[in-house]
């Protein structure tokens, strides 16, 4: 059994290698042919020759001039080859048609040059230019050949009108061939224009007969096979109708071709699922049925031969050709793939640019950090003594005696005094060295100047310290921005992962449960960050998304999945759209209670519960300085800025420092606010506490009460603060109690407020967060006989394990979804 499995796997690997090698060879051969065609301008040469031969109603040649003038604007580099090909094709029909074509091309070239001089280099006047050129050239040729009559004038007018229409068609179709981008799907009118161009080319093969077999029929059916195989029944039928119509204009006796090609194209397209064999069988059956309706055995025989030749050419056509055609047809897998490739390239380029900016911010952060952390080891003693001596010794009459003859003694004495002033901050009570004092005649002035220089040096050092701290804060902020941008770049690349296989698995599993699914889009399968969007017909309020879809995904993904968002009966087509995401391991229930000082409406305290969107929940309380509106605005502003920074992905310490620097620089008034922040990871229950000037928090775990404290000044007082982070691991059932100083400091007659608060929390018999918050607020207010002496806010959160509402649904025969690996 194991041997057979190994042989099977080896055979599959060998088959994949052979297939990849064949695909590579086909691509190489196809690329070489494409390069040769482009190098030798084979396409303009062949198209010009066939359009030069093409006739309508056996005497009109409306194709040459529109093609030449459109190519003048699109591919002027091959204009000479285009003109020669048109003339050569016209001469293969007859000499008069060839001479007429030469005259038309000369006049068309002259007209285009004149339009260039008038600065008309676009297609806005091209159709009118074609009409004038055809009318003048045909009328001039008829005059030269003495063929001017009413019939000739009518035919010239008809040809001019056809040229006008063909110009519009050629502008569309030739732009597709020469300018279209591979990821842009064609519109319906563009597809029709392209088919008309191809059918017009086939009119150049009218009357090409080989042993009674019409090349016109072979090529038209080959074209039908390609489009039916690529676009299905709708495209096949449309191509058949348009091709048959154009060919019947060139050959009036071929009106039957419209019915034959339309019916055969529809039948071939309907059998597209059968591959090349199915499409070929559909064309063969369709042509055979309509040939039988013709009633002649000879017609049936030649029709089958022509269809067989078209089928052989179609089967021999390399996949490169029809895949290139399929890239332009909307709705085909090739077009979808090309569009996805383009979006992937755009996504990679965007992610690369963002990563470059991230690297730039990282480099800037390093440069600031190096400047900030660099230990400036300078010898300040010589500079200090130099400045002191400049104001005291430079104009002294004993300068030469002290600094040239007794240099060492003078320096040691000055250095002794400098050490004393740095040690004590003053020279009051300091006795100078006896030898130095005996020689110096300006002792008092030296001591005074040295103290002044010391004060100046201290102020300068303080300024340098502040600059150093500011640089370090800027370095941290730049580093945080760099990290956020780098994470964003990785997120963009993660969104571009190919998850079509997993989408098909999910669709198959849902259909196996009896649900009708319209669309499944998987945005992420990363563990803990699953994001899936599913659309299905409306369930009429039966909650299929929560009862069936989410439990089924829970089973095949191996983690709890919940419905994050749903839109039932909100779509115009009566569909139900649901967004499913990973459920968190833990969930939080919140309770809040608060009161303003003296029972007023506006409290200076603010609180915020923030879902940061990355599996983390933030709880924060801020107490503004004082009471009333100003305190409220200050605390609210601090929490607003903090929320924006945290949601952007910034580190919590950098976020706090940034808020502090903004509040400190925003106003010259003394405005500050406390911040009590708790960041809870809902996957692990790991919690990080940051307390900036705030009161302790408490964690009630059964009968135990744990105190969490940290000593930091409120934000907005100092330009630089140290942020201490306290980490704790919470457990299911824990109650986290956070409060403002109005709650904690209310019992003023109690010395050990922390012990009192622990006792009050420990005595609470309920574990409902809202009841706990209300009871704590009530007990504190009762301590003051019902008076509210300060703004009070208490926030309580209970940590519980997440329990899904519905158990997982086992899907028989469904394997676990393979999570793609994310490479950074």
Coordinates of N, CA and C in Angstrom, one line a residue, residues 588-593 603-612 616-623 631-647 656 659 674-680 690 736 738-740 793-797:
X588 N -14.6 40.4 27.4 CA -14.6 41.4 28.5 C -16.0 41.9 28.7
X589 N -16.5 42.0 29.9 CA -17.7 42.7 30.2 C -17.4 43.9 31.0
X590 N -17.9 45.1 30.6 CA -17.5 46.4 31.2 C -18.7 46.9 32.0
X591 N -18.3 47.6 33.1 CA -19.2 48.3 33.9 C -18.6 49.7 34.3
X592 N -19.4 50.8 34.2 CA -18.8 52.1 34.5 C -19.8 52.8 35.4
X593 N -19.3 53.6 36.4 CA -20.1 54.5 37.2 C -19.3 55.7 37.5
X603 N -18.3 66.3 34.2 CA -17.2 65.8 35.1 C -15.9 66.0 34.4
X604 N -14.9 66.3 35.2 CA -13.5 66.4 34.6 C -12.9 65.1 34.3
X605 N -13.5 64.0 34.7 CA -13.0 62.7 34.4 C -13.5 62.2 33.0
X606 N -12.7 61.5 32.3 CA -13.1 60.8 31.1 C -12.6 59.4 31.1
X607 N -13.4 58.5 30.4 CA -13.0 57.1 30.3 C -13.2 56.7 28.9
X608 N -12.5 55.6 28.5 CA -12.6 55.1 27.1 C -12.3 53.6 27.1
X609 N -13.2 52.9 26.4 CA -12.9 51.5 26.1 C -12.6 51.4 24.6
X610 N -11.5 50.9 24.2 CA -11.0 50.9 22.8 C -10.7 49.6 22.3
X611 N -11.4 49.2 21.2 CA -11.0 47.9 20.5 C -10.0 48.3 19.5
X612 N -8.7 47.9 19.7 CA -7.6 48.3 18.8 C -7.6 47.5 17.5
X616 N -6.6 43.2 20.7 CA -6.3 43.9 22.0 C -7.4 44.8 22.3
X617 N -7.7 45.0 23.6 CA -8.7 45.9 24.2 C -7.9 46.9 25.1
X618 N -8.2 48.1 25.0 CA -7.6 49.1 25.8 C -8.7 49.8 26.7
X619 N -8.4 49.9 28.0 CA -9.3 50.6 29.0 C -8.5 51.7 29.5
X620 N -9.1 52.9 29.5 CA -8.4 54.1 30.0 C -9.3 55.0 30.8
X621 N -8.7 55.7 31.8 CA -9.4 56.7 32.6 C -8.4 57.9 32.6
X622 N -8.9 59.1 32.4 CA -8.1 60.3 32.5 C -8.8 61.3 33.4
X623 N -8.0 61.9 34.2 CA -8.6 62.9 35.2 C -7.9 64.3 34.9
X631 N -11.4 70.9 32.7 CA -10.8 69.6 33.1 C -11.3 68.5 32.2
X632 N -12.6 68.6 31.8 CA -13.2 67.6 30.9 C -12.5 67.7 29.6
X633 N -12.3 68.9 29.0 CA -11.7 69.0 27.7 C -10.3 68.5 27.7
X634 N -9.6 68.7 28.8 CA -8.2 68.3 28.9 C -8.1 66.8 28.9
X635 N -8.9 66.1 29.8 CA -8.9 64.7 29.9 C -9.4 64.0 28.6
X636 N -10.4 64.6 28.0 CA -11.0 64.1 26.7 C -10.0 64.2 25.6
X637 N -9.2 65.3 25.5 CA -8.2 65.5 24.5 C -7.1 64.5 24.7
X638 N -6.7 64.2 25.9 CA -5.6 63.3 26.1 C -6.1 61.9 25.7
X639 N -7.3 61.5 26.0 CA -7.8 60.1 25.6 C -8.0 60.1 24.1
X640 N -8.4 61.2 23.4 CA -8.6 61.1 22.0 C -7.3 60.9 21.3
X641 N -6.3 61.7 21.7 CA -5.0 61.5 21.0 C -4.4 60.1 21.3
X642 N -4.6 59.6 22.5 CA -4.1 58.3 22.9 C -4.8 57.2 22.1
X643 N -6.1 57.4 21.9 CA -6.8 56.4 21.1 C -6.3 56.3 19.6
X644 N -6.1 57.5 19.0 CA -5.6 57.5 17.6 C -4.3 56.9 17.5
X645 N -3.4 57.2 18.4 CA -2.0 56.7 18.4 C -2.0 55.1 18.6
X646 N -2.8 54.7 19.5 CA -2.8 53.2 19.7 C -3.5 52.5 18.6
X647 N -4.5 53.0 18.0 CA -5.2 52.4 16.9 C -4.3 52.4 15.6
X656 N 2.1 57.3 25.0 CA 2.0 58.2 26.2 C 3.0 59.3 26.1
X659 N 1.6 62.0 23.7 CA 0.5 62.7 24.3 C 1.1 63.7 25.3
X674 N -4.1 63.1 34.3 CA -3.6 61.8 34.6 C -4.1 60.8 33.5
X675 N -3.4 59.7 33.3 CA -3.8 58.7 32.4 C -3.6 57.3 33.1
X676 N -4.7 56.6 33.2 CA -4.6 55.2 33.7 C -5.0 54.3 32.5
X677 N -4.0 53.5 32.0 CA -4.3 52.7 30.8 C -4.0 51.2 31.1
X678 N -4.9 50.4 30.6 CA -4.7 48.9 30.7 C -4.9 48.3 29.3
X679 N -3.9 47.7 28.8 CA -4.0 47.0 27.5 C -4.1 45.5 27.7
X680 N -5.2 44.9 27.3 CA -5.5 43.5 27.5 C -5.5 42.8 26.2
X690 N -0.2 51.0 32.4 CA 0.6 52.2 32.4 C -0.1 53.3 33.2
X736 N -11.1 43.5 37.1 CA -10.2 44.6 37.1 C -10.9 45.9 37.4
X738 N -10.5 49.9 37.9 CA -9.7 51.1 37.7 C -10.6 52.3 38.2
X739 N -9.9 53.3 38.8 CA -10.7 54.4 39.4 C -9.9 55.7 39.3
X740 N -10.6 56.8 39.4 CA -9.9 58.1 39.4 C -9.6 58.5 40.9
X793 N -14.9 58.5 39.0 CA -15.2 57.6 38.0 C -14.6 56.3 38.4
X794 N -15.3 55.2 38.2 CA -14.8 53.8 38.4 C -15.2 53.0 37.3
X795 N -14.2 52.2 36.7 CA -14.4 51.4 35.6 C -14.0 49.9 36.0
X796 N -15.0 49.0 35.8 CA -14.8 47.6 36.2 C -14.9 46.7 35.0
X797 N -14.0 45.8 34.8 CA -14.0 44.8 33.7 C -13.8 43.4 34.2

